[in-house]
mmCIF file of C-alpha atoms and ligand atoms in Angstrom:
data_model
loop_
_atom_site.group_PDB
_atom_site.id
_atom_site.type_symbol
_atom_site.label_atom_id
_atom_site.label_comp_id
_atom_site.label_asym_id
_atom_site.label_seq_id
_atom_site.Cartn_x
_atom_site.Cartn_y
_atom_site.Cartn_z
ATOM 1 C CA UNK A 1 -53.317 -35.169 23.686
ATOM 2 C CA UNK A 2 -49.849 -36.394 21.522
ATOM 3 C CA UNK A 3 -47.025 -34.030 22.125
ATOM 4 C CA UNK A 4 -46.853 -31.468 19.560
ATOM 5 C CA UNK A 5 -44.276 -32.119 16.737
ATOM 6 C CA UNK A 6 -40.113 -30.329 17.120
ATOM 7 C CA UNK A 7 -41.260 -29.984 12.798
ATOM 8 C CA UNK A 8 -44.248 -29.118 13.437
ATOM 9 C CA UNK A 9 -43.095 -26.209 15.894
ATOM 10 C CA UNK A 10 -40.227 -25.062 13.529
ATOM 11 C CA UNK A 11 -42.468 -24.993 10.748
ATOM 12 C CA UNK A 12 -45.372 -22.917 12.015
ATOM 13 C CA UNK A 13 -42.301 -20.190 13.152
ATOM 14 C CA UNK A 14 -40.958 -20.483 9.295
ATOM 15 C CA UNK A 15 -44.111 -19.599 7.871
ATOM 16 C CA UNK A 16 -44.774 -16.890 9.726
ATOM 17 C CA UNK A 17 -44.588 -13.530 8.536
ATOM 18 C CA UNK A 18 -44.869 -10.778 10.415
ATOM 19 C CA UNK A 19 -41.459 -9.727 11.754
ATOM 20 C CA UNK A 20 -42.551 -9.578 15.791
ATOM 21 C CA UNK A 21 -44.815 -13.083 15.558
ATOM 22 C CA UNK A 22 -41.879 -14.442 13.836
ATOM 23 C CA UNK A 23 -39.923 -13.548 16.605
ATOM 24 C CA UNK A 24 -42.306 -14.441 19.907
ATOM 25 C CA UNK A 25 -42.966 -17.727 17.623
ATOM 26 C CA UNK A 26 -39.117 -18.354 17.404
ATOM 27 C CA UNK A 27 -38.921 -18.028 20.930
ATOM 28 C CA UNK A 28 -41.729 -19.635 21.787
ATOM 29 C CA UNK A 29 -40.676 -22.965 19.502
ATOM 30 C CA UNK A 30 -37.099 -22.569 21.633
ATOM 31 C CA UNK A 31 -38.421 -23.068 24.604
ATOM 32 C CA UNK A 32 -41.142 -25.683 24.433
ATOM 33 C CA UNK A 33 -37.988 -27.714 22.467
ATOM 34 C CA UNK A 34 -35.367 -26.666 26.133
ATOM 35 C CA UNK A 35 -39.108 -27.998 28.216
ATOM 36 C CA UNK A 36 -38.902 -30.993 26.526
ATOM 37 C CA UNK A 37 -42.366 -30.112 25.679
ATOM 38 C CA UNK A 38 -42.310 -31.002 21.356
ATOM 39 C CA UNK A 39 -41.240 -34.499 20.587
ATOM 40 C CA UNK A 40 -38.081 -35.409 18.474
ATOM 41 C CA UNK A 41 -40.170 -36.274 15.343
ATOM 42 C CA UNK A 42 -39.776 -35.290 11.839
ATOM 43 C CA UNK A 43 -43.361 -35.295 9.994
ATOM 44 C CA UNK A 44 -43.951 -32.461 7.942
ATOM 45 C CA UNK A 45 -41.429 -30.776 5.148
ATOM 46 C CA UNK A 46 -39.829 -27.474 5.980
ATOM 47 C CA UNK A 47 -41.251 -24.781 3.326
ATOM 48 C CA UNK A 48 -39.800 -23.811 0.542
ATOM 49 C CA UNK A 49 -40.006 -20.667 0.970
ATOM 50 C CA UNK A 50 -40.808 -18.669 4.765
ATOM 51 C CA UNK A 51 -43.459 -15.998 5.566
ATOM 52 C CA UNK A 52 -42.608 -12.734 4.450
ATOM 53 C CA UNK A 53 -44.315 -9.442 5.538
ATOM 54 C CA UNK A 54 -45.254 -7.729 2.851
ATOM 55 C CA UNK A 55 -42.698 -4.796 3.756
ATOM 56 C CA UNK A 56 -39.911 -4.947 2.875
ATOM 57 C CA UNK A 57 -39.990 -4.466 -0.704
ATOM 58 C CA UNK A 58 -37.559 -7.336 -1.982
ATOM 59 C CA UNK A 59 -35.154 -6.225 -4.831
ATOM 60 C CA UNK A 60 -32.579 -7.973 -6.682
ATOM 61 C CA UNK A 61 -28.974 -6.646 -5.431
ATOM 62 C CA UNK A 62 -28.671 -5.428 -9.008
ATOM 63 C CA UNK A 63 -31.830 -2.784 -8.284
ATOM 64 C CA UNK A 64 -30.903 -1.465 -4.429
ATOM 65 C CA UNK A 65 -30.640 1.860 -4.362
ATOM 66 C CA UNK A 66 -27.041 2.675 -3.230
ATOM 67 C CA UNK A 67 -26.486 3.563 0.752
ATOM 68 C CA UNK A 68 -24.987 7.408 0.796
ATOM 69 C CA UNK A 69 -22.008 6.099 3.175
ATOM 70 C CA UNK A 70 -21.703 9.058 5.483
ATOM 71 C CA UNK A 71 -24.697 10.500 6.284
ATOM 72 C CA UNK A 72 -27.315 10.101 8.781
ATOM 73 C CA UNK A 73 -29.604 8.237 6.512
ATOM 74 C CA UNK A 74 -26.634 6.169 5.170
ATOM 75 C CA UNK A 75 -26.249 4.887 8.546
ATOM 76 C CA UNK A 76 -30.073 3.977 9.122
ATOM 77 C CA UNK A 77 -29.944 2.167 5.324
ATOM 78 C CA UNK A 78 -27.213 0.398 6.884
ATOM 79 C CA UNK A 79 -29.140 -0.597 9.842
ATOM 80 C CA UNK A 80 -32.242 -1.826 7.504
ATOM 81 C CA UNK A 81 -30.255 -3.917 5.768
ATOM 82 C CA UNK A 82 -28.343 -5.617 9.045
ATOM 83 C CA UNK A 83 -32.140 -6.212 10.232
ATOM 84 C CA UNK A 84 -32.983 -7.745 6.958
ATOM 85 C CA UNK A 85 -30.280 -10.121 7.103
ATOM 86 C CA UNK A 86 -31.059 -11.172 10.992
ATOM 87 C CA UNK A 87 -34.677 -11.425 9.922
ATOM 88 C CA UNK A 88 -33.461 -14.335 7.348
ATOM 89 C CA UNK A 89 -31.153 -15.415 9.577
ATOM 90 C CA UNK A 90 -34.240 -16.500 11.858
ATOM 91 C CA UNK A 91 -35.494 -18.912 9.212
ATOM 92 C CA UNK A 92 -31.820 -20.315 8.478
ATOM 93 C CA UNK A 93 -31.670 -20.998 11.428
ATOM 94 C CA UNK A 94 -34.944 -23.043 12.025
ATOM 95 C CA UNK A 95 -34.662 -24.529 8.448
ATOM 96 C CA UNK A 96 -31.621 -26.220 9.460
ATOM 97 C CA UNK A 97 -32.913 -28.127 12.690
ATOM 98 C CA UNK A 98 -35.959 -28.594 10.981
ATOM 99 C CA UNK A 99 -34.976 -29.821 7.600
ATOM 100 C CA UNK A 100 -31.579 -31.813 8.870
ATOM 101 C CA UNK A 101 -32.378 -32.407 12.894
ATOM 102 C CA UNK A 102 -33.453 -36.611 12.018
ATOM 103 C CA UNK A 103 -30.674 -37.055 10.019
ATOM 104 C CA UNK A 104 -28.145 -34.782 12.560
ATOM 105 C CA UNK A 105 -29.926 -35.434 16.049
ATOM 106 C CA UNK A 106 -30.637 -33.515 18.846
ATOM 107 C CA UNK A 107 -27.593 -31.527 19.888
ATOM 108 C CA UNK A 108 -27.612 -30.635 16.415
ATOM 109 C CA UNK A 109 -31.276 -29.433 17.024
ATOM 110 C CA UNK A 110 -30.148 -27.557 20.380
ATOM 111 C CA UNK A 111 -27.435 -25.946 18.375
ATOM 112 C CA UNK A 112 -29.409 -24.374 15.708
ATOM 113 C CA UNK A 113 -32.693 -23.595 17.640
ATOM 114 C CA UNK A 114 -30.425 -21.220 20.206
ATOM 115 C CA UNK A 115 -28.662 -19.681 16.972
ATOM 116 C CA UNK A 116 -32.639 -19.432 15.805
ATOM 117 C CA UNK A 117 -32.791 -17.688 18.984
ATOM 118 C CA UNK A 118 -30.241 -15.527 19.143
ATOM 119 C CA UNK A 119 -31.416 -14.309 15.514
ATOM 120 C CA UNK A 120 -34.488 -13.414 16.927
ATOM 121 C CA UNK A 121 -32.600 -11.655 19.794
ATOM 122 C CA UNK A 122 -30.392 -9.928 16.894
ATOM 123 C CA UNK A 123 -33.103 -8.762 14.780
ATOM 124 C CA UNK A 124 -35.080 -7.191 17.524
ATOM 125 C CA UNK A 125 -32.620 -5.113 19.229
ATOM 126 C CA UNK A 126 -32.003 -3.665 15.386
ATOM 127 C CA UNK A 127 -35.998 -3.296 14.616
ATOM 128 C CA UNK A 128 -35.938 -1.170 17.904
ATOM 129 C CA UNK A 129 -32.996 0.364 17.038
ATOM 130 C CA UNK A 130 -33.969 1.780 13.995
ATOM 131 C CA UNK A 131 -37.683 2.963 15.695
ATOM 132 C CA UNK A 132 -35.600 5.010 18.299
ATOM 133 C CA UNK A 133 -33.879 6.400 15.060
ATOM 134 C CA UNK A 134 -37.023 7.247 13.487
ATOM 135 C CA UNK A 135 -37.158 4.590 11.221
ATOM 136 C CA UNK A 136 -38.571 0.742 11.022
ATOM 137 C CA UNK A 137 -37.701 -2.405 9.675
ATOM 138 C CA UNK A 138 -39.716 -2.036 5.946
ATOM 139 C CA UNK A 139 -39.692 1.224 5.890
ATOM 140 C CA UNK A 140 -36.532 0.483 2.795
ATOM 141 C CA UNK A 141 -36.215 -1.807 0.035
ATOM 142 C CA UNK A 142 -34.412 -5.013 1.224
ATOM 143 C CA UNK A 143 -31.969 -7.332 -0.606
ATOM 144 C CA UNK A 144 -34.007 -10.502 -1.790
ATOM 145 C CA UNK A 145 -31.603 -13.585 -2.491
ATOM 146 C CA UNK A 146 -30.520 -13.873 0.961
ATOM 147 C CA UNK A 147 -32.562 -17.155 0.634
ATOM 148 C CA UNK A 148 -30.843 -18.394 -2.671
ATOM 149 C CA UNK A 149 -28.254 -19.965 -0.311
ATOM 150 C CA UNK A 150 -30.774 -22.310 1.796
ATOM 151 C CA UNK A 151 -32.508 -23.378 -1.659
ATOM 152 C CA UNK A 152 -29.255 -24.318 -3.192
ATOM 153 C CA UNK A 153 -28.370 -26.421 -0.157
ATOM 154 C CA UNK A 154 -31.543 -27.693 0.739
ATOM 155 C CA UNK A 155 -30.269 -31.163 -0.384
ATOM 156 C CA UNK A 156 -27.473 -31.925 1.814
ATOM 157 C CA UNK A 157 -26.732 -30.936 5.342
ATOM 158 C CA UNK A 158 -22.836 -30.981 4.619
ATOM 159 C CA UNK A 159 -23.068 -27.995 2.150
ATOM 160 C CA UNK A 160 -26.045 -26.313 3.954
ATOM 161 C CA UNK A 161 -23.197 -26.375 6.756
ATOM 162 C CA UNK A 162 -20.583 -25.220 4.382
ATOM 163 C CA UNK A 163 -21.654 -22.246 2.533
ATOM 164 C CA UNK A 164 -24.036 -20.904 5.478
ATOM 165 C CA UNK A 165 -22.398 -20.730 8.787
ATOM 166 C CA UNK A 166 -19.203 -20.916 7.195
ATOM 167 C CA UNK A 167 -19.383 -18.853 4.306
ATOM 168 C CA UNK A 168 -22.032 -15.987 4.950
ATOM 169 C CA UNK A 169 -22.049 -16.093 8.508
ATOM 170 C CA UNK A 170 -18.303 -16.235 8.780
ATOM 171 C CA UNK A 171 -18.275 -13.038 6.176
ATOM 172 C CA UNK A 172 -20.389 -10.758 9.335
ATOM 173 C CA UNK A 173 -16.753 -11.439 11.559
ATOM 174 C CA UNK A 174 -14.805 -9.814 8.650
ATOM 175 C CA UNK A 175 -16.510 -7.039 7.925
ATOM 176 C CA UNK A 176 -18.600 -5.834 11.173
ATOM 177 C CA UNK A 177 -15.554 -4.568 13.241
ATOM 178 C CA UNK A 178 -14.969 -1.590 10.375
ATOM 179 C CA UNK A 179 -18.830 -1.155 10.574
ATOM 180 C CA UNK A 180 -18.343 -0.934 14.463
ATOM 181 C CA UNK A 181 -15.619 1.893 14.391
ATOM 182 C CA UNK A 182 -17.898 3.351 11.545
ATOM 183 C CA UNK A 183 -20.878 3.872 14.170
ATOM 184 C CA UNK A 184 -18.538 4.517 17.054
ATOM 185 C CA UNK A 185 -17.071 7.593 14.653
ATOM 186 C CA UNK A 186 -20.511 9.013 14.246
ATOM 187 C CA UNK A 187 -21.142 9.204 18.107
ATOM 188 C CA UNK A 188 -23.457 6.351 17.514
ATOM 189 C CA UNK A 189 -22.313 4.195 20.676
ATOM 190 C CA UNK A 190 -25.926 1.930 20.729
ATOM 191 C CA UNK A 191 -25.742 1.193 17.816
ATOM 192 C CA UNK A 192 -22.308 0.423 17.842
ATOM 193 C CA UNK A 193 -22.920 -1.894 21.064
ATOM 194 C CA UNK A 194 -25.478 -3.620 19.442
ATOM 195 C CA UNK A 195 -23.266 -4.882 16.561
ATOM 196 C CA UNK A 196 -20.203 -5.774 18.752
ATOM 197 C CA UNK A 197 -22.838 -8.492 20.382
ATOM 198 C CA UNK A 198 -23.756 -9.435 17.267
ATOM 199 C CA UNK A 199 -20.179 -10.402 15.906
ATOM 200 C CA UNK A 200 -19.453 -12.288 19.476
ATOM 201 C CA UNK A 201 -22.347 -14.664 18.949
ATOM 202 C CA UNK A 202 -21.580 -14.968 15.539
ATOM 203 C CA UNK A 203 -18.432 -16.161 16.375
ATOM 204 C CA UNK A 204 -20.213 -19.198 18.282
ATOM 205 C CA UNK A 205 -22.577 -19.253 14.951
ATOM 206 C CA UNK A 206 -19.975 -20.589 12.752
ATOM 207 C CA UNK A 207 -18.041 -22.451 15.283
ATOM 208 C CA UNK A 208 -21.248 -25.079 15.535
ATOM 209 C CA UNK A 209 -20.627 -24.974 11.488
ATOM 210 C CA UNK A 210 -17.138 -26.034 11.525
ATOM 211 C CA UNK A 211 -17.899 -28.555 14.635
ATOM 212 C CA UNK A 212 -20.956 -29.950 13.236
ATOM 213 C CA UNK A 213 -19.106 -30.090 9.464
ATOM 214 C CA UNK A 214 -16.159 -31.784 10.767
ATOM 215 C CA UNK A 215 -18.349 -34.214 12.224
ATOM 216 C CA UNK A 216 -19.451 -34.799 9.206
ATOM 217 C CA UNK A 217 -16.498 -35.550 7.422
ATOM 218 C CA UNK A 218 -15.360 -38.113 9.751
ATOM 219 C CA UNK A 219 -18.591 -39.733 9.272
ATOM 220 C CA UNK A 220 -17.966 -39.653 4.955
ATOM 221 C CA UNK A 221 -14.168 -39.965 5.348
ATOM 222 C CA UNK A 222 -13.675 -36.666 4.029
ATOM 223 C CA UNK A 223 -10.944 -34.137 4.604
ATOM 224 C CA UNK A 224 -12.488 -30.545 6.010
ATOM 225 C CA UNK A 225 -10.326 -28.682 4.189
ATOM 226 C CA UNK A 226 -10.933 -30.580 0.755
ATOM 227 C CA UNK A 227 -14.621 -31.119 1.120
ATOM 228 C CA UNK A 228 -15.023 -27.574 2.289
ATOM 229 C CA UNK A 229 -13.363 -26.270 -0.871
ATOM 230 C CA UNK A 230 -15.502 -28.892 -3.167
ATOM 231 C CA UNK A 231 -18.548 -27.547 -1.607
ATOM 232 C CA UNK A 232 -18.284 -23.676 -1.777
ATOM 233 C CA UNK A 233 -16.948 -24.237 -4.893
ATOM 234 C CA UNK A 234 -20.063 -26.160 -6.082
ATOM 235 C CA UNK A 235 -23.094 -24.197 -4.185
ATOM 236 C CA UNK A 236 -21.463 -20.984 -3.442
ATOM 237 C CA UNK A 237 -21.250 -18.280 -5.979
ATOM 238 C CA UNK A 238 -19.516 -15.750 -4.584
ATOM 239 C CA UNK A 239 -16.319 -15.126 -3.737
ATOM 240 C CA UNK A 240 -14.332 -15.719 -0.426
ATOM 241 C CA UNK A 241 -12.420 -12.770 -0.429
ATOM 242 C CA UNK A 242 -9.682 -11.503 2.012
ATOM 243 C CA UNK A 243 -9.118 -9.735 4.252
ATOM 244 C CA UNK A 244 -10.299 -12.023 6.485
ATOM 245 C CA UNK A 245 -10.420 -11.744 10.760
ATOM 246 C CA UNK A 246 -8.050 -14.316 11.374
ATOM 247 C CA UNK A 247 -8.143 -14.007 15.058
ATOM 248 C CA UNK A 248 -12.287 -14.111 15.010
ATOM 249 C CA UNK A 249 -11.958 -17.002 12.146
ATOM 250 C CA UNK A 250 -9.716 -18.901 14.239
ATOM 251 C CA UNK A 251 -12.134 -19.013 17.355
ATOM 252 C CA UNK A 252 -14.442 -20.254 15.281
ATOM 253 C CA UNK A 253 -12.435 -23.130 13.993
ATOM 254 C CA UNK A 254 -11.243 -21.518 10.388
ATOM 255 C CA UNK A 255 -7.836 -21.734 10.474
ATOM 256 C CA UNK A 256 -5.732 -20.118 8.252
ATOM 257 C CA UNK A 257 -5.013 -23.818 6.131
ATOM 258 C CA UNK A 258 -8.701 -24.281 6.242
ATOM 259 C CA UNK A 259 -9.099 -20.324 4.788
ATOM 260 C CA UNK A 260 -5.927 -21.292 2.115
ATOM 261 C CA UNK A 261 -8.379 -23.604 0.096
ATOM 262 C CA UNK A 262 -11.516 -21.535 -0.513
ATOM 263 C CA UNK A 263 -9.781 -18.271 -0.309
ATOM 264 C CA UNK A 264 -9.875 -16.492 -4.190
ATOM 265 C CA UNK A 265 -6.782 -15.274 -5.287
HETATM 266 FE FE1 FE2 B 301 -27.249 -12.727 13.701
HETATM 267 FE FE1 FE2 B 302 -25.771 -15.933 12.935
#
């Protein structure tokens, strides 16, 4: 029998949809890749779009219904919407080894596949989370547009690189401490726990961005700085917007110049 496909794998994992196969299959690709049991080959696409269960409902930011910030129930929205963006995060993950791991190669691969896994890791400990807190991941509208950012970079691996790890990944080290202190306040310590391992590995989530980018920009004599800028300015459209964690940033190879050029004012 031929080795299964790496593409193949990643693919199968991207279309599923329910939340725990998604999850075991994420896993599952992750280790057969570590085995050396799926063969570096590129032959089918990555999808367009990944499975989705059919709960969540998926709302345009515009229609969420606002979070009460205090309460109980605030707290659980919060939750729902942290497992919502893990849940994408799987695919993003898996997307990017399986859509640029030929042109990148394989520590690329082995870079995304254990952020892929770590996802996984990220969205179940929230999905139980929220059970223990009588709730579930679906049980809320989610946020849908948290894949606008893969289509609009599906085209080149240098600004997949710069507006995902190190745009909306780099965004969860700014804001999560605050949500940290926000759970510890409510006597919430799990919970709390839960997201303090999220922002460490996030850390190491945009640090293969900025490795793998500036990689990149030796290889198109580009500047990081000035290529970053070009590219967030071009695919991202949002705003980079201070305050930003320097100390976090900086570990994961955002240094303050770096920050200077996409930075609004
Ligand atoms: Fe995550
Ligand atoms: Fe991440």
């Amino acid at each position: 029998m031929n080795t299964p496909t790496l593409a193949a794998a990643i693919r199968d994992a991207m279309l599923t949809a329910e939340p725990t196969d998604k999850v075991m299959k994420t896993r599952d690709v992750v280790r057969r890749w570590r085995a050396g049991e799926l063969a570096f080959v590129f032959d089918v696409a990555m999808p367009d779009v990944p499975g989705r269960p059919a709960r969540p409902e998926l709302l345009p930011p515009a229609e969420m219904p606002k979070r009460g910030r205090g309460s109980e129930r605030g707290r659980i929205a919060l939750l729902h919407a942290l497992a919502h963006i893990e849940f994408v995060a799987i695919d993003l993950a898996l997307d990017a080894a399986g859509r640029f791991g030929a042109e990148m190669g394989r520590q690329f691969v082995d870079d995304w596949l254990s952020v892929a896994a770590d996802e996984a890791m990220h969205f179940a400990l929230i999905a139980r989370r929220l059970r223990t807190l009588g709730s579930f991941y679906g049980a809320m509208p989610a946020h849908d547009g948290l894949w606008d950012a893969a289509r609009e970079t599906a085209h080149d691996v240098a600004a997949r690189l710069a507006v995902v790890p190190m745009v909306l990944e780099a965004r969860a080290l700014d804001v999560t401490p605050a949500t940290v202190d926000r759970f510890m306040a409510a006597g919430d310590e799990r919970s709390a726990r839960i997201l303090q391992r999220i922002v460490d590995d996030e850390i190491r989530h945009v640090r293969f961005g900025t490795t793998h980018f500036a990689a990149l920009c030796e290889k198109r004599s580009e500047s990081p700085a000035s290529y970053w800028k070009v590219l967030v300015e071009r695919h991202f459209r949002g705003m980079v917007k201070p305050p930003f964690n320097d100390s976090a940033r900086r570990s994961a190879g955002l240094s303050r110049e770096m920050m200077a050029g996409v930075a609004c004012q």
